[in-house]
Short mmCIF file of N, CA and C in Angstrom, two decimals:
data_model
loop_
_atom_site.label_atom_id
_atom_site.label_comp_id
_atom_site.label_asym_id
_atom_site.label_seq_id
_atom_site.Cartn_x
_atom_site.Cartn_y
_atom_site.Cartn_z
N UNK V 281 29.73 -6.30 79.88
CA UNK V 281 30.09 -7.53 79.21
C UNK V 281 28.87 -8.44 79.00
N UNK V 282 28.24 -8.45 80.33
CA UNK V 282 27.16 -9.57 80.15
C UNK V 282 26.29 -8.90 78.92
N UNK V 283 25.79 -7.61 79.05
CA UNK V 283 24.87 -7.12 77.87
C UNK V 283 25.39 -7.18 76.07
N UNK V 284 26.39 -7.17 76.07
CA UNK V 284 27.25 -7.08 74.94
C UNK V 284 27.13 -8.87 74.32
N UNK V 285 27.06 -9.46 75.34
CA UNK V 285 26.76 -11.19 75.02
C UNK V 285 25.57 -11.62 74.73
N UNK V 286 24.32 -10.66 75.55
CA UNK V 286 23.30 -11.23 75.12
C UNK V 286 22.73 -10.31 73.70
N UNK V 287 23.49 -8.82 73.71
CA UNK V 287 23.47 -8.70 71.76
C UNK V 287 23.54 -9.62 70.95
N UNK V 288 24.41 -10.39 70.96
CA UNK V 288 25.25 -10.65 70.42
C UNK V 288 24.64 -11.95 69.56
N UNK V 289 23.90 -12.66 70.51
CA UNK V 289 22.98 -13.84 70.94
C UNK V 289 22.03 -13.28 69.86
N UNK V 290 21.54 -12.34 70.49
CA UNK V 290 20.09 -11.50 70.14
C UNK V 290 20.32 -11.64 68.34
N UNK V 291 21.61 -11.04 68.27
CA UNK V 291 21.73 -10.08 66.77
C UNK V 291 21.76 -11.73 65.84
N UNK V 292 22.70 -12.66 66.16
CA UNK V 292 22.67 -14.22 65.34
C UNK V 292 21.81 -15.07 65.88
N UNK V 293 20.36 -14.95 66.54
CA UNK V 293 19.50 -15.24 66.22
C UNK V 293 18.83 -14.70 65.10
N UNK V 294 18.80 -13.53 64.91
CA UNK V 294 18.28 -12.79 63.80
C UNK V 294 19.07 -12.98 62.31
N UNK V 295 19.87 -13.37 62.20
CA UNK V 295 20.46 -13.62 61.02
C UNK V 295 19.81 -14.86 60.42
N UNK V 296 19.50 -14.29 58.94
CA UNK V 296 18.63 -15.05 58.15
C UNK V 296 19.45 -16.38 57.45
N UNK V 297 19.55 -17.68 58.42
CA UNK V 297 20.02 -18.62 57.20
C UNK V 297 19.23 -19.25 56.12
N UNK V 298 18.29 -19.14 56.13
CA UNK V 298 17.37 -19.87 55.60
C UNK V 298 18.40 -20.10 53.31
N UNK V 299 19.06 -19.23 53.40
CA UNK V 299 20.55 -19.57 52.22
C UNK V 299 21.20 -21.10 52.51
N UNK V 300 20.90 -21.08 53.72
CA UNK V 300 21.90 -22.36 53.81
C UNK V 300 21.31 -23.31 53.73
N UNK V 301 19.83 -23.75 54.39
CA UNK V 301 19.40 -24.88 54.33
C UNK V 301 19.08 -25.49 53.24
N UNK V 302 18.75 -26.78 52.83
CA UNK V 302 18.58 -27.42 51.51
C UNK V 302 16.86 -27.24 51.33
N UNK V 303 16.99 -27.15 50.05
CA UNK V 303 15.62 -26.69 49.24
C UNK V 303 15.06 -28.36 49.57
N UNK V 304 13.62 -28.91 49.88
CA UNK V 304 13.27 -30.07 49.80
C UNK V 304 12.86 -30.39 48.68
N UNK V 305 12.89 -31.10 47.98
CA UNK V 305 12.31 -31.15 46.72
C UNK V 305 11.49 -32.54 46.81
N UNK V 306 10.54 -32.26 46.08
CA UNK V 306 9.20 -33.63 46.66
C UNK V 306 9.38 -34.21 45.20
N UNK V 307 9.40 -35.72 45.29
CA UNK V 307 9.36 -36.27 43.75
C UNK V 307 7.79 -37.57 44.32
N UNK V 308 8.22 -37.70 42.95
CA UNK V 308 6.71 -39.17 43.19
C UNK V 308 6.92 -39.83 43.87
N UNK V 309 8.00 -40.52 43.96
CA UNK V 309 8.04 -41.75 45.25
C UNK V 309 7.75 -41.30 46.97
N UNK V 310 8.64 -39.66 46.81
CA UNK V 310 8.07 -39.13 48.32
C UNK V 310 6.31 -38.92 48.82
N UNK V 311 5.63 -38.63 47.70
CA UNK V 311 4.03 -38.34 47.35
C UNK V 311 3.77 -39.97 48.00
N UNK V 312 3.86 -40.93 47.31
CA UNK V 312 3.52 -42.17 47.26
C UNK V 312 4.24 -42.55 48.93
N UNK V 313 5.81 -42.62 49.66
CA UNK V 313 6.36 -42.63 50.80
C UNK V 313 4.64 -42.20 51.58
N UNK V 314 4.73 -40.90 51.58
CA UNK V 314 4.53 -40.42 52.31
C UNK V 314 2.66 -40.24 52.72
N UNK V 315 1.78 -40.90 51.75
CA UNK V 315 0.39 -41.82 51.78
C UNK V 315 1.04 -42.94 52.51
N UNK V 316 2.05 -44.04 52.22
CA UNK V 316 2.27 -45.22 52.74
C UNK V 316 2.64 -44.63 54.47
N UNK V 317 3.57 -43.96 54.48
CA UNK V 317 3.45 -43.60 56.10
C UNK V 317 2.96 -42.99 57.10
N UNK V 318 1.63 -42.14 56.26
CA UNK V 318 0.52 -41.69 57.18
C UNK V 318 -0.93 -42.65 57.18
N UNK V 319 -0.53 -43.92 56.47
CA UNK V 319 -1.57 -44.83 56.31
C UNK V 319 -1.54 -45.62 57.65
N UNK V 320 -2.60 -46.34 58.23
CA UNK V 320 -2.67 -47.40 59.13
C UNK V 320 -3.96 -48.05 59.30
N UNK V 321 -4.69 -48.15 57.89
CA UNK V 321 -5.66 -48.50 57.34
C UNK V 321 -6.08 -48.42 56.17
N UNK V 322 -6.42 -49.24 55.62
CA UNK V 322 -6.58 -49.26 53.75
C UNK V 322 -7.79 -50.04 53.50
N UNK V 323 -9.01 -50.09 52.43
CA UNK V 323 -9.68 -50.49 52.47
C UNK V 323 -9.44 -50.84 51.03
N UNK V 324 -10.16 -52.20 50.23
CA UNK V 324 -9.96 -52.47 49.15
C UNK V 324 -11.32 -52.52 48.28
N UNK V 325 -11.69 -51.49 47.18
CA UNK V 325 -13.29 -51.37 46.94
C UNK V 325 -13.32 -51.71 45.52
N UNK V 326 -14.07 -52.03 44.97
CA UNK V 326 -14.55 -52.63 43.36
C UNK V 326 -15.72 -51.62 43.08
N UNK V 327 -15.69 -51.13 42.15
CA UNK V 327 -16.88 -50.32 41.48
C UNK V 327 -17.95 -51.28 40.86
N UNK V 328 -18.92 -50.93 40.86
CA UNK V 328 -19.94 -51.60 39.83
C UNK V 328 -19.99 -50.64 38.60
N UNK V 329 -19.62 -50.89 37.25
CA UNK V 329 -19.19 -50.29 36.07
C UNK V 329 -20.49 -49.10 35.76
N UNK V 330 -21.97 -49.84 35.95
CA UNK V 330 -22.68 -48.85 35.31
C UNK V 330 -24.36 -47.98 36.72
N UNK V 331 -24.04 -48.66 37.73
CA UNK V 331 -24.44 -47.89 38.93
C UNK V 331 -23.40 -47.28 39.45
N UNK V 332 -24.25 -46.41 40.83
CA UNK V 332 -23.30 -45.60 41.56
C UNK V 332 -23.12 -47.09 42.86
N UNK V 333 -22.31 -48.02 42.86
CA UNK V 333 -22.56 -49.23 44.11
C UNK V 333 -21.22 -49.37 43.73
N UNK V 334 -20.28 -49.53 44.92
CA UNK V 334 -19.47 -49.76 45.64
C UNK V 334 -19.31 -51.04 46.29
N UNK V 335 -18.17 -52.11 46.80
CA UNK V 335 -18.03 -53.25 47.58
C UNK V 335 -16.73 -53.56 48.14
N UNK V 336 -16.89 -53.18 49.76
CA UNK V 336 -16.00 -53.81 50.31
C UNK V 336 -15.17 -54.76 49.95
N UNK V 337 -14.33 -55.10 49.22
CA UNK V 337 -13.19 -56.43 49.25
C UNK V 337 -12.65 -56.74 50.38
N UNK V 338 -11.77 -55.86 51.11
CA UNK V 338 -10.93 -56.05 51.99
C UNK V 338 -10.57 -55.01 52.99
N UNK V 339 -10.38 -55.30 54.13
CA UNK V 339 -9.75 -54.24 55.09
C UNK V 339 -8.51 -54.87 55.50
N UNK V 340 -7.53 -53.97 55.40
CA UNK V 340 -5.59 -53.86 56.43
C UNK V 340 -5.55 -53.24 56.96
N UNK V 341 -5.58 -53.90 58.03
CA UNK V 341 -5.31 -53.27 59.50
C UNK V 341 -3.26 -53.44 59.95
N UNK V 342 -2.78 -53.46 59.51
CA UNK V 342 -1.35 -54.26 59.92
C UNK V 342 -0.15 -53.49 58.47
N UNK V 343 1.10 -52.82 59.30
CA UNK V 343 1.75 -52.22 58.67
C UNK V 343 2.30 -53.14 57.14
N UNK V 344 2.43 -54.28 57.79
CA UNK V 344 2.74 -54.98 56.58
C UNK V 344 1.99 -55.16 55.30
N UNK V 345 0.84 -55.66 55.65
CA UNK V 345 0.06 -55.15 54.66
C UNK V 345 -0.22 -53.78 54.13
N UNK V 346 -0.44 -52.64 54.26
CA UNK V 346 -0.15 -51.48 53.97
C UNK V 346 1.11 -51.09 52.96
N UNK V 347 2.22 -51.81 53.52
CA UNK V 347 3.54 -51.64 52.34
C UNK V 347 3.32 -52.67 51.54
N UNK V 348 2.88 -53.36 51.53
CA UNK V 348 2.54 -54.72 50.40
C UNK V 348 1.52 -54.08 49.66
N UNK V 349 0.65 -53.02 49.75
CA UNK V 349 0.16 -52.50 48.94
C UNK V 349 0.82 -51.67 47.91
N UNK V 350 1.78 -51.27 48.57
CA UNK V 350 2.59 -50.20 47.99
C UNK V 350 3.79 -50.54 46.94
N UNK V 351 3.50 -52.26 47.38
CA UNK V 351 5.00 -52.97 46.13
C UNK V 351 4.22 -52.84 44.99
N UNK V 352 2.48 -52.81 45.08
CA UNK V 352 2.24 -53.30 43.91
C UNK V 352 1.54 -51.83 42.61
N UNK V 353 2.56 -50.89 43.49
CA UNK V 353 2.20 -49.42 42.53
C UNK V 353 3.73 -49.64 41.90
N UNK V 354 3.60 -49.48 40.69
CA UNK V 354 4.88 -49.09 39.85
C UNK V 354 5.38 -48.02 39.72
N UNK V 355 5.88 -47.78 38.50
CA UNK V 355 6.41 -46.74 37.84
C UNK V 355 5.27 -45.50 37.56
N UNK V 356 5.80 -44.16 37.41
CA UNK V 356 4.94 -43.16 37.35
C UNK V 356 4.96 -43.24 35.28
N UNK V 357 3.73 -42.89 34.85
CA UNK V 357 3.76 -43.46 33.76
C UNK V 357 3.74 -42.04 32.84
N UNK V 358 4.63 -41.78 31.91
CA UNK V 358 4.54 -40.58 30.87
C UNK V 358 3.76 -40.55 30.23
N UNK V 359 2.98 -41.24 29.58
CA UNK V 359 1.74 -41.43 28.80
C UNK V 359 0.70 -41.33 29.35
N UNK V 360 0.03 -39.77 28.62
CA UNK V 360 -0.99 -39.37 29.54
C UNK V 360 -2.37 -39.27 28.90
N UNK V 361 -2.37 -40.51 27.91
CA UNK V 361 -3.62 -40.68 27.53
C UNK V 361 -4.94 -41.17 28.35
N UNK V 362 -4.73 -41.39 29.26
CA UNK V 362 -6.04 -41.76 30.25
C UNK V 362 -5.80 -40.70 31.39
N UNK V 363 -5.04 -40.25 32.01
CA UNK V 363 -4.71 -39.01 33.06
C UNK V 363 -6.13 -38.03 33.34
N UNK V 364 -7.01 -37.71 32.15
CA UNK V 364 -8.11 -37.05 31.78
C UNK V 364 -9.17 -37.50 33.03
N UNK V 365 -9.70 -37.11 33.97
CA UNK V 365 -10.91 -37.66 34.70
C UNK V 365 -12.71 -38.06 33.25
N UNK V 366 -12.43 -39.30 33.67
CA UNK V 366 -13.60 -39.66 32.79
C UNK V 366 -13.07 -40.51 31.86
N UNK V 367 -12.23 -40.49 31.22
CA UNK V 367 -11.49 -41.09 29.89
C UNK V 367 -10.98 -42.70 30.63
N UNK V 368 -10.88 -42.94 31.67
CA UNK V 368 -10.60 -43.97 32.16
C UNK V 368 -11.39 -44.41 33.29
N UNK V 369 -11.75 -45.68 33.26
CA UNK V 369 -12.66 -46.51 33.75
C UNK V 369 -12.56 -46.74 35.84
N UNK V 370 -13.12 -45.90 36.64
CA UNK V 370 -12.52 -46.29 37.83
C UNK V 370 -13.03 -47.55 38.43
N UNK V 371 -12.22 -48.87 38.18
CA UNK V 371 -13.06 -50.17 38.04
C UNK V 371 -12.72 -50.28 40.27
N UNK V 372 -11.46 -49.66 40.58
CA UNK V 372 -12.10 -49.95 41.88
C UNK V 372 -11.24 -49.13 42.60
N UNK V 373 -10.84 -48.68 43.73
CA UNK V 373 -10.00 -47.87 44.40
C UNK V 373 -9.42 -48.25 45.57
N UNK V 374 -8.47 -47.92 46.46
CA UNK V 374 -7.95 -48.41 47.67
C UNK V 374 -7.75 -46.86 48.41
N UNK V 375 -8.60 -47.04 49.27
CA UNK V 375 -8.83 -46.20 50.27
C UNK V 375 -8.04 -45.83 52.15
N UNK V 376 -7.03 -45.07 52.17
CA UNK V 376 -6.40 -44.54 52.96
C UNK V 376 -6.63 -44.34 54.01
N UNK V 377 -6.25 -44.57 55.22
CA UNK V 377 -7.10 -43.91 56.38
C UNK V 377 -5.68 -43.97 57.61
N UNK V 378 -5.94 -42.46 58.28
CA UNK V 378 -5.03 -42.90 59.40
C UNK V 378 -5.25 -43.70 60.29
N UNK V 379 -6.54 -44.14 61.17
CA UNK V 379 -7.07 -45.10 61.98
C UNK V 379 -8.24 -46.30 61.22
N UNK V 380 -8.53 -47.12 62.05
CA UNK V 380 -8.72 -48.16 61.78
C UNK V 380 -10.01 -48.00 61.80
N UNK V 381 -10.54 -47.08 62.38
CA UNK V 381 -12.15 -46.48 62.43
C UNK V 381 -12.52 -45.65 61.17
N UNK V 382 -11.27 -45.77 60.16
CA UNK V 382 -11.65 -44.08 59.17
C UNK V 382 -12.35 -43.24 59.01
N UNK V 383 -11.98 -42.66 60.22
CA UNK V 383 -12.19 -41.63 60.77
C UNK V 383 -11.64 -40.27 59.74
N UNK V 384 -10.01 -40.51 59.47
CA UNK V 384 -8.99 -39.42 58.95
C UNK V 384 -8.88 -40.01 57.96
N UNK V 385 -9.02 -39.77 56.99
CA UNK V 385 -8.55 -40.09 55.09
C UNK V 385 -7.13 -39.77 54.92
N UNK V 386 -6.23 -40.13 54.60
CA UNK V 386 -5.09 -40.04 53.86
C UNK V 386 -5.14 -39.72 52.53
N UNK V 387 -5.99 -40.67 51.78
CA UNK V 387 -5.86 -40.23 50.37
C UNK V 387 -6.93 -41.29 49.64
N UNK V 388 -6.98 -41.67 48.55
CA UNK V 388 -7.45 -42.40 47.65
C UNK V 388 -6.21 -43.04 46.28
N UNK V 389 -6.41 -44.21 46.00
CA UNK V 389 -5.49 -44.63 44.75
C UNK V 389 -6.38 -45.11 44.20
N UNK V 390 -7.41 -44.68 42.61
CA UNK V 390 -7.78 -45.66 42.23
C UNK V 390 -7.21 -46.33 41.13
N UNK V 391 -7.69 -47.77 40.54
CA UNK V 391 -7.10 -48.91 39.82
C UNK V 391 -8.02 -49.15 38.53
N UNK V 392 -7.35 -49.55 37.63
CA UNK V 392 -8.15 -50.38 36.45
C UNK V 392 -7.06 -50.94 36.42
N UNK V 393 -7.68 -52.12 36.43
CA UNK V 393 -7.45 -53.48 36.44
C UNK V 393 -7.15 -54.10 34.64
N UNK V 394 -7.86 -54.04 33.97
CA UNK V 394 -7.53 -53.91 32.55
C UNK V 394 -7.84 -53.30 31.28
N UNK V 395 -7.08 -53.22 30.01
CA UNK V 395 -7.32 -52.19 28.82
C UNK V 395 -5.71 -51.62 29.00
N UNK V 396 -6.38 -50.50 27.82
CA UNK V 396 -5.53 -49.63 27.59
C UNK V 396 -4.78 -48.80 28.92
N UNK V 397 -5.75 -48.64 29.41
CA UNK V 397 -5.46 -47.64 31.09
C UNK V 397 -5.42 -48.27 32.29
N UNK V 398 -4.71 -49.50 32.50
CA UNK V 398 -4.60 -50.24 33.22
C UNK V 398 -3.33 -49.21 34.15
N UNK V 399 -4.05 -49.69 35.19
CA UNK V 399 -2.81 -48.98 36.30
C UNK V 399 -3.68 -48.58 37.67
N UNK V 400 -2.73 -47.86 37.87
CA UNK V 400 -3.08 -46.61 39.45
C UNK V 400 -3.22 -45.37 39.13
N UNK V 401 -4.13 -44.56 39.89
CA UNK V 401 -4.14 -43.28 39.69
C UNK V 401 -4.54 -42.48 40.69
N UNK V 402 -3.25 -41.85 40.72
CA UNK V 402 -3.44 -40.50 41.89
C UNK V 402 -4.06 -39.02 41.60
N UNK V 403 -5.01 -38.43 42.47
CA UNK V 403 -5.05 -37.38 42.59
C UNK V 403 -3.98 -36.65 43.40
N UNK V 404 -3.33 -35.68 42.77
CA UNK V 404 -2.62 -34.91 43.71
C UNK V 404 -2.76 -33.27 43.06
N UNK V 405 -3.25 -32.59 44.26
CA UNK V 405 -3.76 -31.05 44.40
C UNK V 405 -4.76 -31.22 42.64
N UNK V 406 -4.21 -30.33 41.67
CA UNK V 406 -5.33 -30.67 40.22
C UNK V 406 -4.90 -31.22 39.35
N UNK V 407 -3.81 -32.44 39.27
CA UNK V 407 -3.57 -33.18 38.52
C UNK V 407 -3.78 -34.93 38.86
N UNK V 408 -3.93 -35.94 37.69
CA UNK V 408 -4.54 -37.10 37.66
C UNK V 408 -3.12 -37.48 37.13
N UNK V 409 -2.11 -38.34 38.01
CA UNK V 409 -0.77 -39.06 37.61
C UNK V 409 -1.32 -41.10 37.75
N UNK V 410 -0.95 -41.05 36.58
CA UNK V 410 -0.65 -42.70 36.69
C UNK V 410 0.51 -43.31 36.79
N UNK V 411 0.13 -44.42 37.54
CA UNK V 411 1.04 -45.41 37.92
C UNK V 411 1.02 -46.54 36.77
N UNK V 412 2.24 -47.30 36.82
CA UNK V 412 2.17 -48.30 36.38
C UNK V 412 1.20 -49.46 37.81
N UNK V 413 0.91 -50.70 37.28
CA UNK V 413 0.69 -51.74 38.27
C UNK V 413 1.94 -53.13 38.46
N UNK V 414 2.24 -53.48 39.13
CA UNK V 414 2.98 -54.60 39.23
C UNK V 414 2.00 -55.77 38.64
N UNK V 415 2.59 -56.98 38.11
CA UNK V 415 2.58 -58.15 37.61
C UNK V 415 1.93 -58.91 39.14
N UNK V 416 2.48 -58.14 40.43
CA UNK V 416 1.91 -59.36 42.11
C UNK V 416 0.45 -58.30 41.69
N UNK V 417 0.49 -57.14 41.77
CA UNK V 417 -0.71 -56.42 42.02
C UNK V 417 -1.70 -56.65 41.44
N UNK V 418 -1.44 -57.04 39.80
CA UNK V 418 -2.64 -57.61 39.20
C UNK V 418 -3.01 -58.78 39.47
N UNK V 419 -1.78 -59.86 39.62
CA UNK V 419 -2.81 -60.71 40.35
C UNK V 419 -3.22 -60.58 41.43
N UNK V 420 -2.99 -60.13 42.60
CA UNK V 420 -3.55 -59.85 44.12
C UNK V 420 -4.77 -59.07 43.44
N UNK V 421 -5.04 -57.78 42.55
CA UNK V 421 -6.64 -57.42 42.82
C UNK V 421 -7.42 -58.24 41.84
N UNK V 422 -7.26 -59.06 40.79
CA UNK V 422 -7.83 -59.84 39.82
C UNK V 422 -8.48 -61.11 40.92
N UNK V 423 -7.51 -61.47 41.42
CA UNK V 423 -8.02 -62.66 42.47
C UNK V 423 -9.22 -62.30 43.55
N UNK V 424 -8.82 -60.97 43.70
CA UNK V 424 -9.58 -60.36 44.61
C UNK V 424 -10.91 -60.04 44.05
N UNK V 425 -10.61 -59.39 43.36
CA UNK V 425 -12.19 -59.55 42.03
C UNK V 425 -13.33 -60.39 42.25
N UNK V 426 -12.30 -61.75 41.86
CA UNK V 426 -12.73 -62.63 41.46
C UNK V 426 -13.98 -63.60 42.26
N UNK V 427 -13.14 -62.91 43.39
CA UNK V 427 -14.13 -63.54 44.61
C UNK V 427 -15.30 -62.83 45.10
N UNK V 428 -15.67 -61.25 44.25
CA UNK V 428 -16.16 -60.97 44.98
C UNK V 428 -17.17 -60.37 43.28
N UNK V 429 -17.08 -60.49 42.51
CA UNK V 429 -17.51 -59.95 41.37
C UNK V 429 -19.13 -60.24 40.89
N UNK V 430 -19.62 -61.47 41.74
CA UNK V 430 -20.52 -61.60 41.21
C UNK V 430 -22.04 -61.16 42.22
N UNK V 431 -21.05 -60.53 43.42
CA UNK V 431 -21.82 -59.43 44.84
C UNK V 431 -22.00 -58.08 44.13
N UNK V 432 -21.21 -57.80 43.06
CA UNK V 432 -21.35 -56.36 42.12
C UNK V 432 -22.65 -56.65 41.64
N UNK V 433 -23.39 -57.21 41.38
CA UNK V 433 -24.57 -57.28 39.85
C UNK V 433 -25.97 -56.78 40.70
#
């Protein structure tokens, strides 16, 4: 009896459900979720348009800030006239990190701020997806700019 039970055990462990479980299916907002919840550090950088120079704006250290970054990514945008690497201007980027030392990268989002290709833009595996920007976001990085635009030259 006892051996006949632990068959038994044995044999529906071995049975393949993997039929039953649900397929996950990843959409944009989970891509975007899921940078926001391996983030716990973000850095805020401005390009200088025609050197290779870079500038600190800002560091978030604090979950709240981190999702307040994240109100100000929009809509994923169908129009994929700037999507092209090069064809659009990377005027500054916001930089990912799991610790506060960034140490571990999460990811990169970069931004143009204005034109035609105004928005966010993700790399994900070999494609370039844009975001729309929120109406708070442009002003939160325009302001942010603003203060710091003339440390670019």
């Amino acid at each position: 009896m006892r051996i006949l039970l632990i068959l038994s055990l044995v044999i529906s462990s071995c049975v393949n459900n993997s039929s039953k479980a649900p397929l996950v299916k990843y959409t944009e907002t989970s891509i975007l979720d899921s940078l926001r919840i391996n983030s716990n550090a973000a850095s805020i950088l401005f390009h200088h348009q025609t050197k290779k120079k870079s500038l600190i704006a800002k560091m978030i250290f604090t979950r709240h800030g981190i999702d307040s970054l994240f109100k100000y990514v929009g809509q994923l945008r169908i129009d994929t006239n700037c999507n092209q690497g090069g064809l659009y201007n990377r005027f500054g980027q916001i930089g990912l990190y799991k610790d506060s030392l960034e140490n571990v990268k999460v990811g990169d989002i970069h931004f143009v701020l204005d034109g035609d290709c105004e928005g966010f833009y993700l790399q994900t595996e070999k494609y370039l997806k844009r975001y729309e920007m929120t109406t708070q976001g442009k002003i939160f990085l325009s302001e942010l700019y603003n203060v710091y635009k003339n440390r670019l030259k």
